[in-house]
Short mmCIF file of N, CA and C in Angstrom, two decimals:
data_model
loop_
_atom_site.label_atom_id
_atom_site.label_comp_id
_atom_site.label_asym_id
_atom_site.label_seq_id
_atom_site.Cartn_x
_atom_site.Cartn_y
_atom_site.Cartn_z
N UNK C 1451 -5.04 10.26 13.28
CA UNK C 1451 -4.40 11.55 13.49
C UNK C 1451 -3.32 11.74 12.44
N UNK C 1452 -3.28 12.89 11.85
CA UNK C 1452 -2.28 13.18 10.83
C UNK C 1452 -0.96 13.48 11.49
N UNK C 1453 0.10 12.83 11.01
CA UNK C 1453 1.44 13.03 11.56
C UNK C 1453 2.44 13.49 10.51
N UNK C 1454 1.97 13.67 9.28
CA UNK C 1454 2.88 14.09 8.22
C UNK C 1454 2.13 14.29 6.92
N UNK C 1455 2.90 14.49 5.84
CA UNK C 1455 2.33 14.70 4.52
C UNK C 1455 3.09 13.89 3.49
N UNK C 1456 2.41 13.56 2.41
CA UNK C 1456 3.06 12.90 1.27
C UNK C 1456 3.62 14.01 0.39
N UNK C 1457 4.92 14.00 0.20
CA UNK C 1457 5.58 15.01 -0.62
C UNK C 1457 5.55 14.62 -2.10
N UNK C 1458 5.71 13.31 -2.37
CA UNK C 1458 5.76 12.83 -3.75
C UNK C 1458 5.35 11.36 -3.73
N UNK C 1459 4.62 10.93 -4.75
CA UNK C 1459 4.24 9.52 -4.87
C UNK C 1459 4.28 9.11 -6.33
N UNK C 1460 4.61 7.83 -6.56
CA UNK C 1460 4.69 7.35 -7.94
C UNK C 1460 4.55 5.83 -7.97
N UNK C 1461 4.19 5.33 -9.12
CA UNK C 1461 4.25 3.90 -9.39
C UNK C 1461 5.53 3.71 -10.20
N UNK C 1462 6.47 2.95 -9.67
CA UNK C 1462 7.77 2.79 -10.33
C UNK C 1462 7.71 1.78 -11.47
N UNK C 1463 8.81 1.65 -12.19
CA UNK C 1463 8.90 0.74 -13.33
C UNK C 1463 8.58 -0.70 -12.94
N UNK C 1464 8.90 -1.09 -11.70
CA UNK C 1464 8.65 -2.47 -11.26
C UNK C 1464 7.22 -2.66 -10.77
N UNK C 1465 6.37 -1.63 -10.94
CA UNK C 1465 4.96 -1.75 -10.58
C UNK C 1465 4.65 -1.50 -9.12
N UNK C 1466 5.63 -1.06 -8.34
CA UNK C 1466 5.42 -0.81 -6.91
C UNK C 1466 5.17 0.67 -6.65
N UNK C 1467 4.27 0.92 -5.72
CA UNK C 1467 3.99 2.30 -5.33
C UNK C 1467 5.03 2.72 -4.30
N UNK C 1468 5.56 3.92 -4.48
CA UNK C 1468 6.54 4.46 -3.55
C UNK C 1468 6.15 5.90 -3.25
N UNK C 1469 6.43 6.32 -2.02
CA UNK C 1469 6.10 7.69 -1.63
C UNK C 1469 7.22 8.28 -0.78
N UNK C 1470 7.43 9.56 -0.97
CA UNK C 1470 8.34 10.31 -0.12
C UNK C 1470 7.45 11.09 0.84
N UNK C 1471 7.66 10.88 2.13
CA UNK C 1471 6.81 11.54 3.12
C UNK C 1471 7.64 12.43 4.03
N UNK C 1472 6.97 13.39 4.66
CA UNK C 1472 7.62 14.26 5.63
C UNK C 1472 6.81 14.22 6.92
N UNK C 1473 7.47 13.82 7.99
CA UNK C 1473 6.82 13.78 9.30
C UNK C 1473 6.72 15.18 9.87
N UNK C 1474 5.68 15.42 10.67
CA UNK C 1474 5.51 16.69 11.35
C UNK C 1474 6.47 16.81 12.52
N UNK C 1475 6.35 17.91 13.25
CA UNK C 1475 7.24 18.18 14.38
C UNK C 1475 6.56 18.00 15.73
N UNK C 1476 5.29 17.57 15.72
CA UNK C 1476 4.58 17.34 16.97
C UNK C 1476 5.08 16.10 17.69
N UNK C 1477 4.67 15.94 18.95
CA UNK C 1477 5.13 14.82 19.77
C UNK C 1477 4.78 13.47 19.15
N UNK C 1478 3.53 13.30 18.68
CA UNK C 1478 3.11 12.03 18.08
C UNK C 1478 3.89 11.74 16.80
N UNK C 1479 4.10 12.77 15.98
CA UNK C 1479 4.85 12.59 14.74
C UNK C 1479 6.29 12.20 15.03
N UNK C 1480 6.93 12.87 15.96
CA UNK C 1480 8.32 12.56 16.31
C UNK C 1480 8.44 11.17 16.92
N UNK C 1481 7.50 10.81 17.74
CA UNK C 1481 7.51 9.48 18.35
C UNK C 1481 7.35 8.39 17.29
N UNK C 1482 6.43 8.60 16.37
CA UNK C 1482 6.21 7.63 15.29
C UNK C 1482 7.44 7.56 14.39
N UNK C 1483 8.02 8.70 14.04
CA UNK C 1483 9.22 8.73 13.21
C UNK C 1483 10.35 7.94 13.87
N UNK C 1484 10.56 8.15 15.16
CA UNK C 1484 11.60 7.42 15.88
C UNK C 1484 11.34 5.92 15.87
N UNK C 1485 10.07 5.51 16.00
CA UNK C 1485 9.74 4.08 15.92
C UNK C 1485 10.03 3.52 14.52
N UNK C 1486 9.79 4.30 13.49
CA UNK C 1486 10.11 3.87 12.12
C UNK C 1486 11.62 3.69 11.97
N UNK C 1487 12.39 4.67 12.41
CA UNK C 1487 13.85 4.61 12.32
C UNK C 1487 14.39 3.43 13.11
N UNK C 1488 13.80 3.13 14.25
CA UNK C 1488 14.26 2.02 15.10
C UNK C 1488 13.75 0.66 14.63
N UNK C 1489 12.93 0.63 13.56
CA UNK C 1489 12.43 -0.63 13.03
C UNK C 1489 11.25 -1.20 13.80
N UNK C 1490 10.66 -0.42 14.67
CA UNK C 1490 9.51 -0.88 15.46
C UNK C 1490 8.23 -0.80 14.65
N UNK C 1491 8.09 0.26 13.88
CA UNK C 1491 6.93 0.41 12.99
C UNK C 1491 7.41 0.38 11.55
N UNK C 1492 6.78 -0.45 10.74
CA UNK C 1492 7.20 -0.55 9.36
C UNK C 1492 6.11 -0.99 8.42
N UNK C 1493 4.92 -1.23 8.94
CA UNK C 1493 3.80 -1.68 8.11
C UNK C 1493 3.03 -0.47 7.58
N UNK C 1494 2.69 -0.54 6.30
CA UNK C 1494 2.04 0.58 5.63
C UNK C 1494 0.72 0.13 5.02
N UNK C 1495 -0.26 1.02 5.05
CA UNK C 1495 -1.54 0.77 4.41
C UNK C 1495 -1.88 1.98 3.55
N UNK C 1496 -2.54 1.74 2.44
CA UNK C 1496 -2.97 2.83 1.57
C UNK C 1496 -4.48 2.79 1.45
N UNK C 1497 -5.12 3.87 1.81
CA UNK C 1497 -6.56 4.00 1.60
C UNK C 1497 -6.79 4.52 0.20
N UNK C 1498 -7.73 3.93 -0.53
CA UNK C 1498 -7.94 4.32 -1.92
C UNK C 1498 -9.40 4.16 -2.30
N UNK C 1499 -9.72 4.68 -3.46
CA UNK C 1499 -11.02 4.41 -4.07
C UNK C 1499 -10.75 3.97 -5.49
N UNK C 1500 -11.54 3.03 -5.96
CA UNK C 1500 -11.30 2.58 -7.33
C UNK C 1500 -12.17 3.38 -8.29
N UNK C 1501 -11.60 3.63 -9.45
CA UNK C 1501 -12.23 4.49 -10.45
C UNK C 1501 -12.86 3.70 -11.58
N UNK C 1502 -12.57 2.41 -11.65
CA UNK C 1502 -13.13 1.54 -12.67
C UNK C 1502 -13.30 0.17 -12.05
N UNK C 1503 -14.36 -0.54 -12.42
CA UNK C 1503 -14.60 -1.86 -11.87
C UNK C 1503 -13.43 -2.79 -12.15
N UNK C 1504 -13.22 -3.74 -11.26
CA UNK C 1504 -12.10 -4.65 -11.38
C UNK C 1504 -12.36 -5.81 -12.33
N UNK C 1505 -11.28 -6.47 -12.70
CA UNK C 1505 -11.31 -7.65 -13.56
C UNK C 1505 -11.37 -8.86 -12.64
N UNK C 1506 -12.30 -9.77 -12.88
CA UNK C 1506 -12.44 -10.97 -12.07
C UNK C 1506 -11.29 -11.92 -12.38
N UNK C 1507 -10.51 -12.28 -11.35
CA UNK C 1507 -9.39 -13.21 -11.53
C UNK C 1507 -9.79 -14.63 -11.14
N UNK C 1508 -10.49 -14.76 -10.03
CA UNK C 1508 -10.97 -16.07 -9.56
C UNK C 1508 -12.41 -15.91 -9.12
N UNK C 1509 -13.30 -16.70 -9.70
CA UNK C 1509 -14.71 -16.63 -9.34
C UNK C 1509 -14.92 -17.10 -7.91
N UNK C 1510 -14.26 -18.18 -7.54
CA UNK C 1510 -14.34 -18.70 -6.17
C UNK C 1510 -12.93 -18.73 -5.61
N UNK C 1511 -12.77 -18.09 -4.46
CA UNK C 1511 -11.47 -18.09 -3.81
C UNK C 1511 -11.13 -19.44 -3.21
N UNK C 1512 -9.91 -19.61 -2.83
CA UNK C 1512 -9.46 -20.85 -2.21
C UNK C 1512 -10.01 -20.97 -0.80
N UNK C 1513 -10.36 -22.18 -0.41
CA UNK C 1513 -10.84 -22.50 0.94
C UNK C 1513 -12.02 -21.61 1.36
N UNK C 1514 -12.96 -21.41 0.44
CA UNK C 1514 -14.17 -20.68 0.77
C UNK C 1514 -14.04 -19.17 0.84
N UNK C 1515 -12.90 -18.64 0.44
CA UNK C 1515 -12.72 -17.19 0.47
C UNK C 1515 -13.48 -16.55 -0.70
N UNK C 1516 -13.75 -15.26 -0.63
CA UNK C 1516 -14.51 -14.60 -1.69
C UNK C 1516 -13.73 -14.52 -3.00
N UNK C 1517 -14.40 -14.13 -4.06
CA UNK C 1517 -13.79 -13.98 -5.38
C UNK C 1517 -12.64 -12.98 -5.31
N UNK C 1518 -11.70 -13.09 -6.23
CA UNK C 1518 -10.53 -12.22 -6.30
C UNK C 1518 -10.64 -11.32 -7.52
N UNK C 1519 -10.45 -10.02 -7.32
CA UNK C 1519 -10.51 -9.05 -8.40
C UNK C 1519 -9.20 -8.29 -8.50
N UNK C 1520 -8.90 -7.81 -9.68
CA UNK C 1520 -7.76 -6.93 -9.91
C UNK C 1520 -8.33 -5.56 -10.25
N UNK C 1521 -7.98 -4.54 -9.47
CA UNK C 1521 -8.41 -3.17 -9.74
C UNK C 1521 -7.34 -2.51 -10.60
N UNK C 1522 -7.73 -2.03 -11.77
CA UNK C 1522 -6.77 -1.48 -12.72
C UNK C 1522 -6.64 0.04 -12.67
N UNK C 1523 -7.65 0.71 -12.15
CA UNK C 1523 -7.59 2.17 -12.09
C UNK C 1523 -8.10 2.61 -10.73
N UNK C 1524 -7.21 3.25 -9.95
CA UNK C 1524 -7.56 3.65 -8.59
C UNK C 1524 -6.88 4.96 -8.23
N UNK C 1525 -7.37 5.58 -7.17
CA UNK C 1525 -6.83 6.85 -6.71
C UNK C 1525 -6.50 6.73 -5.22
N UNK C 1526 -5.23 6.95 -4.84
CA UNK C 1526 -4.89 6.89 -3.42
C UNK C 1526 -5.48 8.08 -2.67
N UNK C 1527 -5.93 7.83 -1.44
CA UNK C 1527 -6.52 8.89 -0.62
C UNK C 1527 -5.66 9.21 0.59
N UNK C 1528 -5.00 8.18 1.15
CA UNK C 1528 -4.16 8.41 2.33
C UNK C 1528 -3.18 7.26 2.49
N UNK C 1529 -2.11 7.53 3.23
CA UNK C 1529 -1.11 6.52 3.55
C UNK C 1529 -1.01 6.49 5.07
N UNK C 1530 -1.01 5.28 5.64
CA UNK C 1530 -0.97 5.14 7.09
C UNK C 1530 0.12 4.17 7.50
N UNK C 1531 0.72 4.42 8.64
CA UNK C 1531 1.59 3.44 9.29
C UNK C 1531 0.69 2.68 10.24
N UNK C 1532 0.63 1.35 10.07
CA UNK C 1532 -0.33 0.53 10.80
C UNK C 1532 0.36 -0.61 11.53
N UNK C 1533 -0.31 -1.17 12.53
CA UNK C 1533 0.27 -2.31 13.25
C UNK C 1533 0.04 -3.62 12.51
N UNK C 1534 -1.11 -3.77 11.84
CA UNK C 1534 -1.42 -4.99 11.11
C UNK C 1534 -1.80 -4.61 9.68
N UNK C 1535 -0.93 -4.93 8.71
CA UNK C 1535 -1.23 -4.56 7.32
C UNK C 1535 -2.14 -5.57 6.65
N UNK C 1536 -2.84 -5.14 5.62
CA UNK C 1536 -3.65 -6.06 4.83
C UNK C 1536 -2.75 -6.94 3.96
N UNK C 1537 -1.59 -6.42 3.58
CA UNK C 1537 -0.65 -7.15 2.71
C UNK C 1537 0.73 -7.07 3.36
N UNK C 1538 1.25 -8.20 3.82
CA UNK C 1538 2.53 -8.24 4.53
C UNK C 1538 3.73 -8.03 3.61
N UNK C 1539 3.53 -7.95 2.29
CA UNK C 1539 4.65 -7.69 1.38
C UNK C 1539 4.86 -6.19 1.20
N UNK C 1540 4.02 -5.37 1.83
CA UNK C 1540 4.09 -3.92 1.69
C UNK C 1540 4.61 -3.33 2.99
N UNK C 1541 5.48 -2.34 2.89
CA UNK C 1541 5.96 -1.68 4.09
C UNK C 1541 7.15 -0.78 3.80
N UNK C 1542 7.69 -0.21 4.84
CA UNK C 1542 8.81 0.71 4.72
C UNK C 1542 10.06 -0.09 4.38
N UNK C 1543 10.71 0.28 3.28
CA UNK C 1543 11.93 -0.39 2.80
C UNK C 1543 11.76 -1.90 2.68
N UNK C 1544 10.59 -2.36 2.27
CA UNK C 1544 10.34 -3.79 2.17
C UNK C 1544 10.42 -4.23 0.73
N UNK C 1545 11.06 -5.38 0.50
CA UNK C 1545 11.15 -5.96 -0.84
C UNK C 1545 10.78 -7.43 -0.74
N UNK C 1546 10.00 -7.89 -1.72
CA UNK C 1546 9.60 -9.30 -1.73
C UNK C 1546 9.61 -9.77 -3.17
N UNK C 1547 10.65 -10.52 -3.53
CA UNK C 1547 10.77 -11.00 -4.91
C UNK C 1547 9.82 -12.14 -5.22
N UNK C 1548 9.17 -12.71 -4.21
CA UNK C 1548 8.25 -13.82 -4.42
C UNK C 1548 6.84 -13.35 -4.72
N UNK C 1549 6.59 -12.04 -4.68
CA UNK C 1549 5.25 -11.52 -4.91
C UNK C 1549 4.79 -11.87 -6.32
N UNK C 1550 3.60 -12.39 -6.43
CA UNK C 1550 3.05 -12.76 -7.74
C UNK C 1550 2.56 -11.52 -8.46
N UNK C 1551 2.92 -11.38 -9.71
CA UNK C 1551 2.49 -10.26 -10.52
C UNK C 1551 1.47 -10.76 -11.52
N UNK C 1552 0.33 -10.09 -11.61
CA UNK C 1552 -0.74 -10.49 -12.53
C UNK C 1552 -0.67 -9.65 -13.79
N UNK C 1553 -1.00 -10.24 -14.89
CA UNK C 1553 -1.08 -9.54 -16.16
C UNK C 1553 -2.45 -8.88 -16.25
N UNK C 1554 -2.50 -7.60 -16.67
CA UNK C 1554 -3.78 -6.90 -16.81
C UNK C 1554 -4.55 -7.49 -17.97
N UNK C 1555 -5.82 -7.76 -17.73
CA UNK C 1555 -6.67 -8.28 -18.79
C UNK C 1555 -7.93 -7.43 -18.88
N UNK C 1556 -8.60 -7.49 -19.98
CA UNK C 1556 -9.84 -6.71 -20.14
C UNK C 1556 -11.04 -7.63 -20.14
#
């Protein structure tokens, strides 16, 4: 269910995606906004599609996990507040200096 809109989005100098959003005035939007302000909800997910095939970083993942790719060109489709994020370093007002940054390769 849509509870707001993305007003502005950008990839900043530090390589992180940031967005300015506006919550709606409906009951669900106000309830979700209050949970964000109270620190109850803070996990974010971005739905996207990739526009160019990724660069293979690891042919075999660690402990039997699948190969790892870096997607260099993508288009965001939606932003969601979620209970379980795919990446725990991403979220509302979240900073993680330990995040590994990969160099783009061709």
